[in-house]
Coordinates of N, CA and C in Angstrom, one line a residue:
X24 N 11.2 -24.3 7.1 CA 11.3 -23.1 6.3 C 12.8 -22.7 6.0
X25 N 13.6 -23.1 6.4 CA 15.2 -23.4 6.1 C 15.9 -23.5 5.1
X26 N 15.1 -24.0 4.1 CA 15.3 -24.5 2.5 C 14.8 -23.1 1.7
X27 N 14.0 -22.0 2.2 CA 13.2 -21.3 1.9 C 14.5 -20.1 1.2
X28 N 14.2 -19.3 0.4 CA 15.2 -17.9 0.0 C 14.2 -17.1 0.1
X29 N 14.5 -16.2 1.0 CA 13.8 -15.2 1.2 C 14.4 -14.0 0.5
X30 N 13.0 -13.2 -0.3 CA 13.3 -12.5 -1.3 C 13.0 -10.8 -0.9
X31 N 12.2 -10.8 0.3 CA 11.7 -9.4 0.5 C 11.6 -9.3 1.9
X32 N 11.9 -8.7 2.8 CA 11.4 -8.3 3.6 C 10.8 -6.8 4.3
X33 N 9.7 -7.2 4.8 CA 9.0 -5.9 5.4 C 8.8 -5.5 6.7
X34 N 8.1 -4.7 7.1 CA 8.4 -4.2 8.7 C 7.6 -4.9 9.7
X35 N 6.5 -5.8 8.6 CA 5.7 -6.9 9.5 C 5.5 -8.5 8.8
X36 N 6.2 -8.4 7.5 CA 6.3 -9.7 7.3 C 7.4 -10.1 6.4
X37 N 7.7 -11.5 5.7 CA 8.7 -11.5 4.7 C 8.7 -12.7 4.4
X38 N 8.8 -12.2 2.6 CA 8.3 -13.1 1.6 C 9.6 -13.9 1.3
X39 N 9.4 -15.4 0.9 CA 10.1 -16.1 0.7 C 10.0 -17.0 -0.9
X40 N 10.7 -16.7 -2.0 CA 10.5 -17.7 -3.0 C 10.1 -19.5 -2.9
X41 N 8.9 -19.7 -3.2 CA 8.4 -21.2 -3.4 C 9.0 -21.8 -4.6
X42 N 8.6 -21.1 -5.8 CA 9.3 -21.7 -7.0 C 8.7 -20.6 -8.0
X43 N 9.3 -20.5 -9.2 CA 9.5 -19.5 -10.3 C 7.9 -18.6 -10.3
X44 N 6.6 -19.3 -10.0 CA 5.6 -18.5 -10.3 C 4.9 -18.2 -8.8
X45 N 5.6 -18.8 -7.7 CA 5.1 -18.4 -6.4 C 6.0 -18.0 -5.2
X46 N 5.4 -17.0 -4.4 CA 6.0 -16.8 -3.1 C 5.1 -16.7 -2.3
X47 N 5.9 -17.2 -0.7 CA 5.0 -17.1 0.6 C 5.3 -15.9 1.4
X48 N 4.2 -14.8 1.5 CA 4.3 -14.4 2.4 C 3.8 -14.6 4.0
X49 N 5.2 -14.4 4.7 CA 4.6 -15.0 6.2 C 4.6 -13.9 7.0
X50 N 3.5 -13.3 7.7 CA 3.4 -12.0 9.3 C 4.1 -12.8 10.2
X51 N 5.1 -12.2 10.7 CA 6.2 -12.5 11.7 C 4.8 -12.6 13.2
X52 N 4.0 -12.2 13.3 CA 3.5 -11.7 14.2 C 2.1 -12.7 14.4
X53 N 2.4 -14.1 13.3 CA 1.1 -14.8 12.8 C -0.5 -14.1 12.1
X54 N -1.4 -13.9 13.3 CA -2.3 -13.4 12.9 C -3.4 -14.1 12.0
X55 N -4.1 -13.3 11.1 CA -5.2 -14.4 10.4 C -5.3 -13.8 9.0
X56 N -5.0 -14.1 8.1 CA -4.7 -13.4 6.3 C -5.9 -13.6 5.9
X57 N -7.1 -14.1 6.5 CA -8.4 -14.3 5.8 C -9.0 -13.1 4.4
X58 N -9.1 -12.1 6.0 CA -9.6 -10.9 5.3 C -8.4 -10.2 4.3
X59 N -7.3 -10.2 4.3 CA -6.2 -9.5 3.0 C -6.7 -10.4 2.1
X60 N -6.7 -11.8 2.2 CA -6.9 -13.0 1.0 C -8.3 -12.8 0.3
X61 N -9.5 -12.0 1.2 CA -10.8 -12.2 0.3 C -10.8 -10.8 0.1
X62 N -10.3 -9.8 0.6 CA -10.1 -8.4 -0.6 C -9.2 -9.0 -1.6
X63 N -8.2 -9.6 -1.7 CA -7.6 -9.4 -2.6 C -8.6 -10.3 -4.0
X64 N -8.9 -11.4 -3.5 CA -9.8 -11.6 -4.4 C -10.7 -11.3 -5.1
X65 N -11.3 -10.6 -4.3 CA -12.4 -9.7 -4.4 C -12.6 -8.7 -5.8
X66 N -11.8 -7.6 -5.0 CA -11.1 -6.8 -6.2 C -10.4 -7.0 -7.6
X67 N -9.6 -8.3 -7.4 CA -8.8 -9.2 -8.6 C -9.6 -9.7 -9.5
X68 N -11.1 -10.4 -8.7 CA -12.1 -10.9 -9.7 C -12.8 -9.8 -10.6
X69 N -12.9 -8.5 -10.0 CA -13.5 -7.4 -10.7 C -12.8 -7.0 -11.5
X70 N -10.9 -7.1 -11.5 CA -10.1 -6.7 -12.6 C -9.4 -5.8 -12.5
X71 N -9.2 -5.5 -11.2 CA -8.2 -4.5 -10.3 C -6.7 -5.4 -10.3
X72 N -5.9 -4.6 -10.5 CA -4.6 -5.3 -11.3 C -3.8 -6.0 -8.9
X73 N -3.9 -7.1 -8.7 CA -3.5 -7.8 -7.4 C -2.5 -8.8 -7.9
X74 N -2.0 -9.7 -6.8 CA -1.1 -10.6 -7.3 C -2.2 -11.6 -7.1
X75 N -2.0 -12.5 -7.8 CA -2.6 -14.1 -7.4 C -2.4 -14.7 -6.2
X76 N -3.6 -15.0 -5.5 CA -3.5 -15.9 -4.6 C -4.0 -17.0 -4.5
X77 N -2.6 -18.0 -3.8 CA -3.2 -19.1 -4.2 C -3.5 -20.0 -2.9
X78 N -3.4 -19.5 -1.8 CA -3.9 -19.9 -0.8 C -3.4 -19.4 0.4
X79 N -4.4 -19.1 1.4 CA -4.4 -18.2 2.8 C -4.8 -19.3 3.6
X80 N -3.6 -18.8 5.3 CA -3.6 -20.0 5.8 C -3.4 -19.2 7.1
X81 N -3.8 -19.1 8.4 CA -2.7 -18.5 9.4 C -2.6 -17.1 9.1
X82 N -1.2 -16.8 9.2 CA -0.3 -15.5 8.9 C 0.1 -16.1 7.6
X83 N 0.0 -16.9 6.6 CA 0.9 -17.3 5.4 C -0.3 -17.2 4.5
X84 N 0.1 -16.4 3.1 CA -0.1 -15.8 2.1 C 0.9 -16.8 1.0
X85 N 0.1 -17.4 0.0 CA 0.6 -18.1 -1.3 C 0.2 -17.3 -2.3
X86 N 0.7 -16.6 -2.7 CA 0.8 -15.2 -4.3 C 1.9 -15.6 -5.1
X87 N 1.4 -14.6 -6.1 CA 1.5 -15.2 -7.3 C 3.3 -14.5 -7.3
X88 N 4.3 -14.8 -8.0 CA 5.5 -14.4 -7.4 C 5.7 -13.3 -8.5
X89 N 5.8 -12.2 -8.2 CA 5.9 -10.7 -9.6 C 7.3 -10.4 -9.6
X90 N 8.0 -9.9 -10.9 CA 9.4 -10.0 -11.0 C 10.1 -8.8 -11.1
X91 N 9.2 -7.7 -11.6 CA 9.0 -6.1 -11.9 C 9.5 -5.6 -10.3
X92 N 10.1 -4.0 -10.8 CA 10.5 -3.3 -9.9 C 9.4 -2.4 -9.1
X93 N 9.7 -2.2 -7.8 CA 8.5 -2.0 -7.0 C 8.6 -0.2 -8.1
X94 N 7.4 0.7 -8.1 CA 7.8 2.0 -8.7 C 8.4 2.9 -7.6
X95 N 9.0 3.0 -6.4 CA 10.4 3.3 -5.6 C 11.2 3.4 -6.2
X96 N 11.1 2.0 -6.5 CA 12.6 1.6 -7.2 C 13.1 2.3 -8.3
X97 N 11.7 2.3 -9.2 CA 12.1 2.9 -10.7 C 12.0 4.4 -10.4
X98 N 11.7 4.8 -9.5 CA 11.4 6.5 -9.5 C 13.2 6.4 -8.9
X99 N 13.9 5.9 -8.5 CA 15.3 5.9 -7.7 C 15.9 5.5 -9.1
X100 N 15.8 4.7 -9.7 CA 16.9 4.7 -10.8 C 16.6 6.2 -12.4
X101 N 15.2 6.2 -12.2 CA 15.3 7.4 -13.3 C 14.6 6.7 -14.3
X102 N 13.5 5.7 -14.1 CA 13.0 4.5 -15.3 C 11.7 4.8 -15.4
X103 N 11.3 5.6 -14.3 CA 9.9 6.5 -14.8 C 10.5 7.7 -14.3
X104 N 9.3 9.0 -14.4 CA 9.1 10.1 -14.0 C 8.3 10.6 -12.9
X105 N 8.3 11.7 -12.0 CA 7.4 11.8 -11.2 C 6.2 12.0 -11.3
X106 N 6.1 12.8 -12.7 CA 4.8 13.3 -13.1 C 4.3 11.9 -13.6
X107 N 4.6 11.2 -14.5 CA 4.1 10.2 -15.0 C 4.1 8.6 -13.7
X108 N 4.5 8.9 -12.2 CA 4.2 7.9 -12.0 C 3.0 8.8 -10.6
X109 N 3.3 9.7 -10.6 CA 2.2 10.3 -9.9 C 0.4 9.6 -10.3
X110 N 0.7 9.7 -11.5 CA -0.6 9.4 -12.4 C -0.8 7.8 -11.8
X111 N -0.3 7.0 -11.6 CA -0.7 5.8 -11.3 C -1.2 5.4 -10.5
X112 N -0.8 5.5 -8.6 CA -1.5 5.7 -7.7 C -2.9 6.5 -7.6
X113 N -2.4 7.6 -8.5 CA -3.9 8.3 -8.0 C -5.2 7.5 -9.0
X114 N -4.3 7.2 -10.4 CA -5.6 6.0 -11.1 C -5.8 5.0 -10.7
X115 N -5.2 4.0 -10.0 CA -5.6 3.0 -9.4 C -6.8 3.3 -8.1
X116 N -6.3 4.6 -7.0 CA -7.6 4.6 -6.1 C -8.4 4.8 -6.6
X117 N -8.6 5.4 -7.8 CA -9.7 5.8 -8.5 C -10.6 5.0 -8.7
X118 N -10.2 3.6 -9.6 CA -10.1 2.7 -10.0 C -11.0 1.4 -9.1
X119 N -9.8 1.4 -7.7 CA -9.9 0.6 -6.7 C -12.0 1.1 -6.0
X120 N -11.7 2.5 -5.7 CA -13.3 2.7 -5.0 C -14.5 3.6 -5.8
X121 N -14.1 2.9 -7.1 CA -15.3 2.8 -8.0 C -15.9 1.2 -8.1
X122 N -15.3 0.1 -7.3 CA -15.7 -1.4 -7.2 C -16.9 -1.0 -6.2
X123 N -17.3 -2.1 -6.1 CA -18.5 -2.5 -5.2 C -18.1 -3.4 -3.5
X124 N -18.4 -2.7 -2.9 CA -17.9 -3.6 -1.3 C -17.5 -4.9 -1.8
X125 N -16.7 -5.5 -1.0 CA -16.7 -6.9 -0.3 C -18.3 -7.2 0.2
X126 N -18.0 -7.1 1.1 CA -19.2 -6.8 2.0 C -20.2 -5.6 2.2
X127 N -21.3 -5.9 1.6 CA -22.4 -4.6 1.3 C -22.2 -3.9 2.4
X128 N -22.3 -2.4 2.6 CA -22.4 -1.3 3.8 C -23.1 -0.2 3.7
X129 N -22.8 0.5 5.0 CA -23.4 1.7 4.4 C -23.1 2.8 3.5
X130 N -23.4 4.1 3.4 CA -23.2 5.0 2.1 C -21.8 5.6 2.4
X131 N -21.1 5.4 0.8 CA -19.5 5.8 0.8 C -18.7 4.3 1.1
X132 N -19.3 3.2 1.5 CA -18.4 2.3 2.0 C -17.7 1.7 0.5
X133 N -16.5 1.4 -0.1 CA -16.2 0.7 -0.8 C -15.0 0.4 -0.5
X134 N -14.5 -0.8 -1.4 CA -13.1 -0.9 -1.4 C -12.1 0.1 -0.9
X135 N -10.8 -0.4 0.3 CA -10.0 0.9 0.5 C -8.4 0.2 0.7
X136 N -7.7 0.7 0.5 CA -6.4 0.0 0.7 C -5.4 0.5 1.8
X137 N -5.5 1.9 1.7 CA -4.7 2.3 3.0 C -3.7 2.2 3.2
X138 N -3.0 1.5 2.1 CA -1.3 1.7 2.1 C -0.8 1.9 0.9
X139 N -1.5 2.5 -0.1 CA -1.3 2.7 -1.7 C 0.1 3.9 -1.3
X140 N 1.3 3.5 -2.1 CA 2.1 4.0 -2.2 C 3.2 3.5 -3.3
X141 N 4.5 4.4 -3.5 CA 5.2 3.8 -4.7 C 5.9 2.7 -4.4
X142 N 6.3 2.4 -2.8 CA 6.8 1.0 -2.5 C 5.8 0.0 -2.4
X143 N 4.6 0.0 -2.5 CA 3.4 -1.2 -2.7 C 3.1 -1.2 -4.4
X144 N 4.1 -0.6 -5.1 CA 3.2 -0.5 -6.5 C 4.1 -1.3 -7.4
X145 N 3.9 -2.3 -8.0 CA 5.3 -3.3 -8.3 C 4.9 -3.0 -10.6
X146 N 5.8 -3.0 -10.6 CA 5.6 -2.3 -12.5 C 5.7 -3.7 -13.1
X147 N 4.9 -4.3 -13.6 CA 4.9 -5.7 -14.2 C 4.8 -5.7 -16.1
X148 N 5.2 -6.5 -16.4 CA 5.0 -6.5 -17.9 C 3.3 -6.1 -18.4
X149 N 2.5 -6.5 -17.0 CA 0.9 -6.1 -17.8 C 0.5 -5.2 -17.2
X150 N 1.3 -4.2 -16.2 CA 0.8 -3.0 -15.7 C 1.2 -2.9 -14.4
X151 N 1.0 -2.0 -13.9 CA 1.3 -1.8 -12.2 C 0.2 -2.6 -11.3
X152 N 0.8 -3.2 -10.9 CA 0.0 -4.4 -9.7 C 0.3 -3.9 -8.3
X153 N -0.9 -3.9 -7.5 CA -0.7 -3.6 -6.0 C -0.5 -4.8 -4.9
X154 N 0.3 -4.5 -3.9 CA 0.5 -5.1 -3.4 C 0.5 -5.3 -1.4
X155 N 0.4 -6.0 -0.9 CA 0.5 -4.9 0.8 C -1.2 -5.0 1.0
X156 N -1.9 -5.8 1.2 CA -3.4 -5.8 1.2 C -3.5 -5.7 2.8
X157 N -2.8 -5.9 4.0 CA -3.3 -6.0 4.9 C -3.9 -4.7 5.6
X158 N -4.0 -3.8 5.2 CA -5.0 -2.9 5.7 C -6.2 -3.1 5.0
X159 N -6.7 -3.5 4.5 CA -7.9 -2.5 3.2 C -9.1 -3.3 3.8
X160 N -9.9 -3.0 3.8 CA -10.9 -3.2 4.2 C -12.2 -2.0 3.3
X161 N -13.4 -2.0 4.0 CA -14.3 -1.3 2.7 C -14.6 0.3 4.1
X162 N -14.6 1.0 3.0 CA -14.8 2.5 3.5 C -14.4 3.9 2.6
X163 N -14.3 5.2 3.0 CA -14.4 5.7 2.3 C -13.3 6.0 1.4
X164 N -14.0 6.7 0.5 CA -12.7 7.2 -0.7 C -11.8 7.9 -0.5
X165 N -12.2 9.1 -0.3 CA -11.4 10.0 0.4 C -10.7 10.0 1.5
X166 N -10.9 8.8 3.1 CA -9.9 8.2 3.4 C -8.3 7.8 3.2
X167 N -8.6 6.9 2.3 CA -7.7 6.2 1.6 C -6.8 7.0 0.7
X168 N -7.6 8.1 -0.3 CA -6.4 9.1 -0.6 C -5.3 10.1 0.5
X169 N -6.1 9.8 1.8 CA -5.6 11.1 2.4 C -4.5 10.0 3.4
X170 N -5.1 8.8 3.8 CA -3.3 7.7 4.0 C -2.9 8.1 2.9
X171 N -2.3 7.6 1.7 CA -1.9 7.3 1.0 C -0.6 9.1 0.6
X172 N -1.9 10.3 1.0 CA -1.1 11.3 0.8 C -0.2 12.1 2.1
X173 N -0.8 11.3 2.9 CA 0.4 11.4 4.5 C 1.1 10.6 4.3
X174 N 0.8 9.1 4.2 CA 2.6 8.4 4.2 C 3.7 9.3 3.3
X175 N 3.2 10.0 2.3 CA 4.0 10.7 1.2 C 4.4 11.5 2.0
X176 N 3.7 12.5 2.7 CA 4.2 13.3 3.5 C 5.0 13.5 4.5
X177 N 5.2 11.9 5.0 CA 5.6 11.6 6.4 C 7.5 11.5 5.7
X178 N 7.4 11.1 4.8 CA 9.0 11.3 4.2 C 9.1 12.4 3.9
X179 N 8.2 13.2 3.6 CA 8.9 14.4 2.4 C 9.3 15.1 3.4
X180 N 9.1 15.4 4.6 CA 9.4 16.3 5.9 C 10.0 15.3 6.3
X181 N 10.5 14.4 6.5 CA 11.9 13.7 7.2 C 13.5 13.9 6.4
X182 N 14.4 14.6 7.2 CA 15.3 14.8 6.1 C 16.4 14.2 6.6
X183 N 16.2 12.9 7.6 CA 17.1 11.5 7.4 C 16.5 11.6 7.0
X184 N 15.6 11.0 5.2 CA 15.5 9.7 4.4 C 15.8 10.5 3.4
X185 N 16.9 9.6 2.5 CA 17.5 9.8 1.6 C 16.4 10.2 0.3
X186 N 15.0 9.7 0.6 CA 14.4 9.9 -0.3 C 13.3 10.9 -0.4
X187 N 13.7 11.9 0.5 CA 12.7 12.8 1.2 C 12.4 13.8 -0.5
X188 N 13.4 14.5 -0.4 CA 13.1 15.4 -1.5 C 12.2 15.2 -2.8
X189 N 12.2 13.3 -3.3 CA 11.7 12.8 -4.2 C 10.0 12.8 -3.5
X190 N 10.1 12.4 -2.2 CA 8.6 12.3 -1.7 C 8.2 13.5 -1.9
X191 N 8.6 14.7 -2.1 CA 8.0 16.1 -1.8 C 7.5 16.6 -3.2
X192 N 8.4 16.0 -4.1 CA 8.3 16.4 -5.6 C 7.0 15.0 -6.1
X193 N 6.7 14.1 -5.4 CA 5.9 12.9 -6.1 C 4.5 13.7 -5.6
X194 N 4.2 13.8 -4.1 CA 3.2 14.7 -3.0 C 2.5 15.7 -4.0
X195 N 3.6 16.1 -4.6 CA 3.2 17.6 -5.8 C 2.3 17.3 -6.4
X196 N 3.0 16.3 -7.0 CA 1.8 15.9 -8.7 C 1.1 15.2 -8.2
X197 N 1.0 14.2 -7.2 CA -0.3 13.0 -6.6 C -1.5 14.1 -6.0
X198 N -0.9 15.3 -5.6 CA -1.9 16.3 -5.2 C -2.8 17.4 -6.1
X199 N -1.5 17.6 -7.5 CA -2.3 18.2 -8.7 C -3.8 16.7 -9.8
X200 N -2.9 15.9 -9.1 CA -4.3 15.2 -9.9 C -5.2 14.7 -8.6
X201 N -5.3 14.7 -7.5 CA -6.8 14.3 -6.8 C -7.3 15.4 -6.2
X202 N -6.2 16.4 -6.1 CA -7.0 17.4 -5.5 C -6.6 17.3 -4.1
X203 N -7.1 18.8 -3.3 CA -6.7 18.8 -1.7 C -7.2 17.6 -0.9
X204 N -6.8 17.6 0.4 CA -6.9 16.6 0.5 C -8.4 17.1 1.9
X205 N -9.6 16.3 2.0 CA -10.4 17.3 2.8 C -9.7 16.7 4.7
X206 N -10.2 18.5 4.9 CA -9.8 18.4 6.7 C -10.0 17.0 7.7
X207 N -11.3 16.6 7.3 CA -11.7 15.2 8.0 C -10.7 14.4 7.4
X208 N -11.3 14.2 6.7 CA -10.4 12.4 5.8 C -8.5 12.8 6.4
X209 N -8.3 13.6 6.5 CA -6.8 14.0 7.4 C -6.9 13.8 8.7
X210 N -7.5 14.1 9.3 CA -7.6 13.8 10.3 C -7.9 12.5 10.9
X211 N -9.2 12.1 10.2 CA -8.6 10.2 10.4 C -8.0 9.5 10.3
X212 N -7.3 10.4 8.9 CA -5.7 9.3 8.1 C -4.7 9.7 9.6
X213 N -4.8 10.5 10.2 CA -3.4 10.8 11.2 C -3.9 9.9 12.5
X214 N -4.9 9.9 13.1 CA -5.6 8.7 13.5 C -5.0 7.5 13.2
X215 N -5.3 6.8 12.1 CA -5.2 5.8 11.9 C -3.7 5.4 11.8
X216 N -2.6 6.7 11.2 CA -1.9 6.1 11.2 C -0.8 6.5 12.6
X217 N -0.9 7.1 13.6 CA -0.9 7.5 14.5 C -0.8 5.7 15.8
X218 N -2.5 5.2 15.2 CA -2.9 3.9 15.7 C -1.4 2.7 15.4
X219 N -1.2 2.8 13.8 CA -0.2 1.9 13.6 C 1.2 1.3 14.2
X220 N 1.1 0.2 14.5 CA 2.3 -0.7 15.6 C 3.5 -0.7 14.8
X221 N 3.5 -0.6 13.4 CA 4.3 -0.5 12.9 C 5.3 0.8 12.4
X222 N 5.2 1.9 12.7 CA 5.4 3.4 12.6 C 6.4 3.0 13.7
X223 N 7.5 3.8 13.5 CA 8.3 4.0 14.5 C 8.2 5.3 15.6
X224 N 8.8 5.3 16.3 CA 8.4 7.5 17.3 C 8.4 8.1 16.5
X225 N 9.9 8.2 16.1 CA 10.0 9.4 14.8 C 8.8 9.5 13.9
X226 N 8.3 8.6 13.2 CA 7.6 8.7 12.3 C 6.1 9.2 13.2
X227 N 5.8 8.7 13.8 CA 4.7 9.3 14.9 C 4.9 11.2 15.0
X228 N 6.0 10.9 15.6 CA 6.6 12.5 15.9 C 6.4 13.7 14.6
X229 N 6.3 12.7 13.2 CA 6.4 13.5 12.6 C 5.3 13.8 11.4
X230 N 4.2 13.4 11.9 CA 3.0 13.7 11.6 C 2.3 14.8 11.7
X231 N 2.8 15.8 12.5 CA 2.1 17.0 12.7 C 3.0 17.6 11.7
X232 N 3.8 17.8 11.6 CA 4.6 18.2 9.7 C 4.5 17.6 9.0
X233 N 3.7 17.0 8.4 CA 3.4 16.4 7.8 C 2.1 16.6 7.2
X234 N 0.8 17.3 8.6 CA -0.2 17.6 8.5 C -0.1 19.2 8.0
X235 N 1.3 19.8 8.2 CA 1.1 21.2 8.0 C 1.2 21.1 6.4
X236 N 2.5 20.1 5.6 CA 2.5 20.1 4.7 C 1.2 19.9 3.8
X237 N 0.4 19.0 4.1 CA -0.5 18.7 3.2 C -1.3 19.6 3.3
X238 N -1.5 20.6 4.4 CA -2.3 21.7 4.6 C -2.1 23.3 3.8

């Protein structure tokens, strides 16, 4: 892996350029990419905007290599708006758990992603493509919006991150289009993400403001 240029890295794995239309992502932590690789399929065959994969192995991920700015990025330079990128995330879940399971379940079970945010949302010449599949698995709707509107929350009340204020102002409009967020599906999303090994204390610590805000 020596020869490799590594192009991204994340808080549990990091992607390295193969050649102009591919990169590997590798989990520092190994593990088994099966299930990220057959959601992503899954959903990609139905026409849900994913990266190409071109083979799962281990912890190592072969996707398709995307050149576009994550929408972070563009919300930090001023290349979209909040209001107009608000609308994206919340169309994609939309989007995303109107599909059909992976795996047939019981009632409410569909597609979920669980880390839909503006640093998983990469702006490509054919649209916003998601990225970050290792949580998703099938369940409910409302779940998934209420991760998606805590992680938002979990910055916009931290005021080390430089990006807090933009989280608070994006929170606004992601919450004028899906609506409150209900008590349960909060309360699992703080669960769940409460569970995550990758959260730091702070960010643990700062979930219950987090939960007042969305409240």
């Amino acid at each position: 892996m020596t020869d490799l240029v590594m192009v991204a890295s994340g808080r549990d794995a990091d992607v390295f350029a193969l050649d102009a239309q591919r990169v590997l992502r590798r989990y520092r932590d190994g593990g088994d990419v099966a299930a990220e690789a057959s959601m992503m399929a899954h959903v990609g065959a139905l026409g849900f905007p994913v990266p190409r994969v071109y083979s799962a192995e281990g912890g190592d991920l072969v996707l398709e290599r995307l050149t576009g700015p994550t929408m972070l990025q563009a919300l930090g330079t001023g290349e979209i708006t909040t209001s107009a990128a608000a609308e994206q995330p919340a169309g994609l879940l939309s989007r995303l758990h109107a599909l059909p399971p992976r795996i047939p379940g019981g009632p409410g079970a569909h597609p979920v992603h669980l880390d839909l945010h503006p640093a998983n949302i990469m702006l490509e010449a054919r649209g916003p493509v998601v990225i970050d599949w290792r949580n998703s698995r099938e369940g409910r709707p409302e779940f998934d919006v209420a991760v998606s509107a805590l992680i938002l929350a979990q910055v916009a009340v931290d005021p080390a991150r430089a990006e807090a204020a933009l989280a608070a102002e994006f929170l606004t409009a992601f919450l004028n289009i899906v609506g409150a967020v209900p008590p349960d599906a909060l309360d699992h999303a703080v669960r769940f993400r409460r569970a995550d090994p990758n959260l730091t204390t702070r960010e643990i610590d700062l979930l219950g403001e987090a939960v007042v805000l969305l409240g």
